[in-house]
Amino acid sequence: MPLLQVLGLQKAYGGLQAVAGVDLDLPGVPGGQITGLIGPNGAGKTTLLNIISGVERASAGRVLLQGHDIGALPQHRLAARGLVRTFQISRDLGQLTVLENLLLARPRQTGEKLLKLFAHGRLVRQEEEAAIETARAALLKVNLWQLADAPAATLSGGQKKLLELSRALMLKPRLVLLDEPAAGVAPAMEEILIDTIRGLAAEGVDFLIIEHDLDVVAALCEHVYVMAAGKILTQGSFAQVTGDSRVVEAYLGLKP
Ligand code: ATP
């Protein structure tokens, strides 16, 4: 069964069809696959990612995760099923330390539900300890543990991307959606980011990545979908899609 299936997805904003009937499949092979989603500005990539990740509702079509329709589920329910999207560290989160950012990213805890029930204090403490251990493991995976006590706002662009990734890891994801992971990342950090994503994929996490930097796509993605004018133009290996004249035309704005 495919990990993710997008079937006939559409999203209209007034008269504009931002997503105009998209089909997309992630096979969910053991070992984790990294799939790229590329295309010129305004192609509909972010809108598609927003719908898959529960940020927006589709006008028509279906999204299936491991065979189950997830089209109407909010983000926390999707996270519970293993589908997580990363978000930029907001100004508020920037005030918190790296470790605090991770602790806030975890799923709802007993403590939140039962905080008023003093009898559960011990259970809450145990959960806190377990959460700190999970956060430590996540930060070690992205090599940020040494910055656990640093305010998130003081991190470099690349370190912030690693923090976003580690926040996603707190939810123990099966599939992570990334919107432009390499944007604002210095070249030296780009390699670290690529290695980190590859390492996570090798451990069994699948990725669907929107990325404008085609060198990053070439380095990371085994399979690439190309979108233009709300539709999937073509798919295949990076070499196949970039060798397709329709893709070149779409990027040059000659013909969608
Ligand atoms: P980019 O690479 O520039 O981020 P994209 O491929 O992600 O582009 P989208 O951001 O999905 O494209 O936008 C697709 C189209 O939908 C664009 O024409 C955009 O202006 C329009 N659009 C996106 N969000 C909205 C919205 N909330 N309201 C109205 N129009 C929107």
Coordinates of C-alpha atoms and ligand atoms in Angstrom, one line a residue:
M1 CA 0.0 0.0 0.0
P2 CA 1.4 3.5 -0.9
L3 CA 2.4 5.6 2.1
L4 CA 0.7 8.7 0.6
Q5 CA -1.8 9.0 -2.2
V6 CA -3.1 12.3 -3.6
L7 CA -6.1 11.8 -5.9
G8 CA -7.5 14.5 -8.1
L9 CA -6.8 17.2 -5.7
Q10 CA -8.1 20.7 -6.4
K11 CA -7.9 24.0 -4.6
A12 CA -9.5 27.2 -6.0
Y13 CA -9.1 30.7 -4.6
G14 CA -12.0 32.6 -6.2
G15 CA -11.5 32.1 -9.9
L16 CA -7.9 30.9 -9.6
Q17 CA -7.2 27.2 -9.7
A18 CA -4.0 27.0 -7.5
V19 CA -4.2 23.2 -7.6
A20 CA -6.0 21.9 -10.6
G21 CA -6.3 18.2 -10.3
V22 CA -3.1 16.7 -8.8
D23 CA -2.3 13.0 -8.5
L24 CA 0.8 12.1 -6.5
D25 CA 2.0 8.8 -4.9
L26 CA 4.7 8.2 -2.4
P27 CA 5.4 4.4 -2.4
G28 CA 6.6 4.1 1.2
V29 CA 9.4 1.8 0.5
P30 CA 11.3 0.4 3.5
G31 CA 14.3 2.7 4.3
G32 CA 12.6 6.0 3.6
Q33 CA 12.4 7.8 0.3
I34 CA 13.1 11.5 -0.4
T35 CA 10.7 12.9 -3.0
G36 CA 11.1 16.4 -4.4
L37 CA 8.3 18.8 -5.6
I38 CA 9.7 21.5 -7.9
G39 CA 8.2 24.0 -10.3
P40 CA 8.2 27.7 -11.1
N41 CA 6.8 30.4 -8.7
G42 CA 3.1 30.2 -8.4
A43 CA 2.9 26.6 -9.6
G44 CA 0.8 25.5 -6.6
K45 CA 3.5 23.6 -4.6
T46 CA 2.9 25.3 -1.2
T47 CA -0.9 25.1 -1.6
L48 CA -0.5 21.3 -2.3
L49 CA 1.7 20.9 0.8
N50 CA -0.7 22.9 2.9
I51 CA -3.6 20.7 1.9
I52 CA -1.7 17.4 2.5
S53 CA -0.5 18.7 5.9
G54 CA -4.0 19.8 7.0
V55 CA -3.3 23.5 7.0
E56 CA -5.9 24.1 4.2
R57 CA -8.9 22.2 2.9
A58 CA -9.1 21.0 -0.7
S59 CA -11.9 22.1 -3.0
A60 CA -12.1 18.6 -4.4
G61 CA -10.1 15.3 -4.4
R62 CA -8.7 13.0 -1.7
V63 CA -5.5 12.5 0.4
L64 CA -4.9 9.0 1.7
L65 CA -2.2 8.1 4.3
Q66 CA -1.5 4.4 4.3
G67 CA -4.9 3.9 2.7
H68 CA -6.9 6.1 5.1
D69 CA -8.6 9.3 4.0
I70 CA -7.0 12.1 6.0
G71 CA -8.5 15.0 4.0
A72 CA -10.5 16.4 7.0
L73 CA -8.0 15.8 9.8
P74 CA -6.4 18.7 11.7
Q75 CA -2.6 18.8 12.0
H76 CA -2.3 17.2 15.5
R77 CA -4.4 14.2 14.3
L78 CA -2.1 13.9 11.2
A79 CA 0.9 14.1 13.5
A80 CA -0.5 11.2 15.6
R81 CA -0.7 9.2 12.3
G82 CA 2.9 10.0 11.5
L83 CA 2.5 12.9 9.0
V84 CA 4.3 16.0 10.1
R85 CA 5.1 19.3 8.4
T86 CA 7.9 21.6 9.6
F87 CA 7.2 25.3 10.3
Q88 CA 9.5 28.2 10.6
I89 CA 10.5 29.1 14.1
S90 CA 8.2 32.0 14.9
R91 CA 9.2 35.1 16.8
D92 CA 7.6 33.8 20.0
L93 CA 9.5 30.5 19.7
G94 CA 12.7 32.4 19.1
Q95 CA 12.6 33.7 22.6
L96 CA 12.7 30.1 24.0
T97 CA 15.7 27.9 24.2
V98 CA 16.3 25.1 21.7
L99 CA 15.3 22.5 24.2
E100 CA 12.2 24.4 25.2
N101 CA 11.2 24.5 21.5
L102 CA 11.4 20.8 21.3
L103 CA 9.4 20.2 24.5
L104 CA 6.7 22.4 23.1
A105 CA 6.6 20.5 19.9
R106 CA 5.6 17.1 21.4
P107 CA 2.1 15.8 21.2
R108 CA -0.4 16.6 24.0
Q109 CA 0.6 15.3 27.3
T110 CA -1.2 13.9 30.3
G111 CA 0.0 17.0 32.1
E112 CA -2.0 19.3 29.9
K113 CA -5.2 17.3 30.3
L114 CA -4.8 16.6 34.0
L115 CA -2.8 19.5 35.2
K116 CA -5.5 20.4 37.6
L117 CA -5.5 17.0 39.2
F118 CA -2.7 17.2 41.7
A119 CA -2.7 13.5 42.2
H120 CA -1.1 13.1 38.8
G121 CA 2.0 15.2 39.6
R122 CA 4.3 12.2 39.6
L123 CA 2.9 10.9 36.2
V124 CA 3.5 14.4 34.8
R125 CA 7.1 14.5 36.1
Q126 CA 7.8 11.1 34.6
E127 CA 6.4 12.4 31.3
E128 CA 8.6 15.4 31.5
E129 CA 11.7 13.3 32.0
A130 CA 10.8 11.0 29.1
A131 CA 10.2 14.1 26.9
I132 CA 13.6 15.6 27.8
E133 CA 15.1 12.3 26.9
T134 CA 13.3 12.2 23.5
A135 CA 14.3 15.8 22.9
R136 CA 17.9 15.0 23.7
A137 CA 17.8 12.1 21.2
A138 CA 16.3 14.4 18.5
L139 CA 18.9 17.1 19.1
L140 CA 21.7 14.6 19.0
K141 CA 20.4 13.4 15.6
V142 CA 20.6 16.8 14.1
N143 CA 23.8 17.7 16.0
L144 CA 22.3 20.6 18.0
W145 CA 22.5 19.1 21.5
Q146 CA 25.4 21.4 22.4
L147 CA 23.0 24.4 21.7
A148 CA 20.2 23.0 23.8
D149 CA 20.2 26.0 26.1
A150 CA 20.7 28.7 23.5
P151 CA 17.8 31.0 22.6
A152 CA 16.4 29.8 19.2
A153 CA 16.6 33.3 17.8
T154 CA 20.4 33.3 18.1
L155 CA 20.8 30.3 15.8
S156 CA 22.0 30.7 12.2
G157 CA 19.6 30.1 9.3
G158 CA 20.9 26.6 8.8
Q159 CA 20.7 25.7 12.5
K160 CA 17.2 27.0 12.6
K161 CA 16.3 24.5 9.8
L162 CA 17.9 21.8 11.9
L163 CA 15.8 22.9 14.9
E164 CA 12.6 22.8 12.7
L165 CA 13.6 19.2 11.7
S166 CA 14.2 18.2 15.3
R167 CA 10.9 19.6 16.4
A168 CA 9.3 17.3 13.8
L169 CA 11.3 14.4 15.2
M170 CA 9.6 14.9 18.6
L171 CA 6.4 13.6 16.9
K172 CA 8.2 10.4 15.7
P173 CA 7.1 10.9 12.1
R174 CA 6.8 8.4 9.3
L175 CA 6.5 11.2 6.6
V176 CA 7.9 14.7 6.9
L177 CA 6.9 17.6 4.6
L178 CA 9.5 20.3 4.2
D179 CA 8.9 23.6 2.5
E180 CA 12.2 25.0 1.1
P181 CA 14.6 23.5 3.7
A182 CA 17.7 25.1 2.0
A183 CA 16.3 28.7 1.8
G184 CA 18.4 31.1 3.8
V185 CA 21.0 28.4 4.6
A186 CA 24.7 29.2 4.1
P187 CA 26.5 26.8 1.7
A188 CA 28.6 25.1 4.4
M189 CA 25.4 24.4 6.5
E190 CA 23.6 23.2 3.4
E191 CA 25.8 20.1 3.3
I192 CA 25.1 19.4 6.9
L193 CA 21.4 19.8 6.3
I194 CA 21.5 17.4 3.3
D195 CA 23.5 14.8 5.3
T196 CA 21.0 15.1 8.2
I197 CA 18.0 14.6 6.0
R198 CA 19.7 11.7 4.3
G199 CA 20.5 10.1 7.6
L200 CA 16.9 10.4 8.8
A201 CA 15.7 8.9 5.6
A202 CA 18.1 6.0 6.0
E203 CA 16.4 5.4 9.4
G204 CA 13.0 5.0 7.7
V205 CA 11.6 8.5 7.6
D206 CA 10.1 9.5 4.2
F207 CA 10.3 13.1 3.0
L208 CA 8.4 15.2 0.6
I209 CA 10.4 18.4 -0.1
I210 CA 9.6 21.6 -1.9
E211 CA 12.9 23.2 -2.9
H212 CA 13.9 25.9 -5.3
D213 CA 17.6 25.1 -5.1
L214 CA 18.0 22.4 -7.8
D215 CA 21.4 21.4 -6.6
V216 CA 19.9 20.4 -3.3
V217 CA 17.1 18.6 -5.1
A218 CA 19.7 16.7 -7.2
A219 CA 21.6 15.8 -4.1
L220 CA 18.7 14.6 -2.0
C221 CA 15.7 13.4 -4.1
E222 CA 15.4 10.0 -5.6
H223 CA 12.1 10.9 -7.2
V224 CA 10.9 14.3 -8.4
Y225 CA 7.5 15.7 -9.3
V226 CA 7.3 18.9 -11.3
M227 CA 4.3 21.2 -10.9
A228 CA 3.3 24.0 -13.2
A229 CA 0.1 26.0 -13.3
G230 CA -1.6 23.8 -10.7
K231 CA -0.9 20.5 -12.4
I232 CA 1.8 17.8 -12.3
L233 CA 3.8 18.3 -15.5
T234 CA 5.9 15.2 -15.2
Q235 CA 7.7 13.0 -12.6
G236 CA 10.8 10.8 -12.6
S237 CA 14.4 11.0 -11.5
F238 CA 16.1 14.4 -11.3
A239 CA 17.9 13.7 -14.5
Q240 CA 14.8 12.6 -16.3
V241 CA 12.6 15.6 -15.3
T242 CA 15.3 18.3 -15.9
G243 CA 16.0 16.8 -19.3
D244 CA 12.3 17.2 -20.2
S245 CA 11.9 20.2 -22.5
R246 CA 8.4 20.9 -21.1
V247 CA 10.0 21.4 -17.7
V248 CA 12.6 23.8 -19.1
E249 CA 9.8 25.7 -20.9
A250 CA 7.7 25.9 -17.7
Y251 CA 10.7 27.3 -15.7
L252 CA 11.4 29.9 -18.4
G253 CA 7.8 30.8 -18.4
L254 CA 7.4 30.0 -22.1
K255 CA 4.5 27.6 -21.7
P256 CA 2.9 26.1 -18.6
Ligands
ATP1 P1 6.4 29.6 -4.9 O1 7.4 28.7 -5.4 O2 6.5 31.0 -5.4 O3 6.2 29.6 -3.4 P2 4.1 27.9 -5.2 O4 4.4 26.9 -6.3 O5 4.3 27.4 -3.9 O6 5.0 29.2 -5.5 P3 1.5 28.6 -4.3 O7 2.1 29.5 -3.2 O8 0.9 27.4 -3.9 O9 2.6 28.4 -5.4 O10 0.5 29.5 -5.1 C1 -0.2 29.0 -6.2 C2 -1.2 30.1 -6.7 O11 -2.2 30.3 -5.7 C3 -0.5 31.5 -6.9 O12 -1.1 32.1 -8.0 C4 -0.8 32.2 -5.6 O13 -0.9 33.6 -5.8 C5 -2.2 31.7 -5.3 N1 -2.5 31.6 -3.9 C6 -1.9 30.9 -2.9 N2 -2.4 31.1 -1.7 C7 -3.5 31.9 -1.9 C8 -4.5 32.5 -1.0 N3 -4.5 32.2 0.3 N4 -5.4 33.3 -1.6 C9 -5.4 33.6 -2.9 N5 -4.5 33.1 -3.7 C10 -3.6 32.3 -3.3

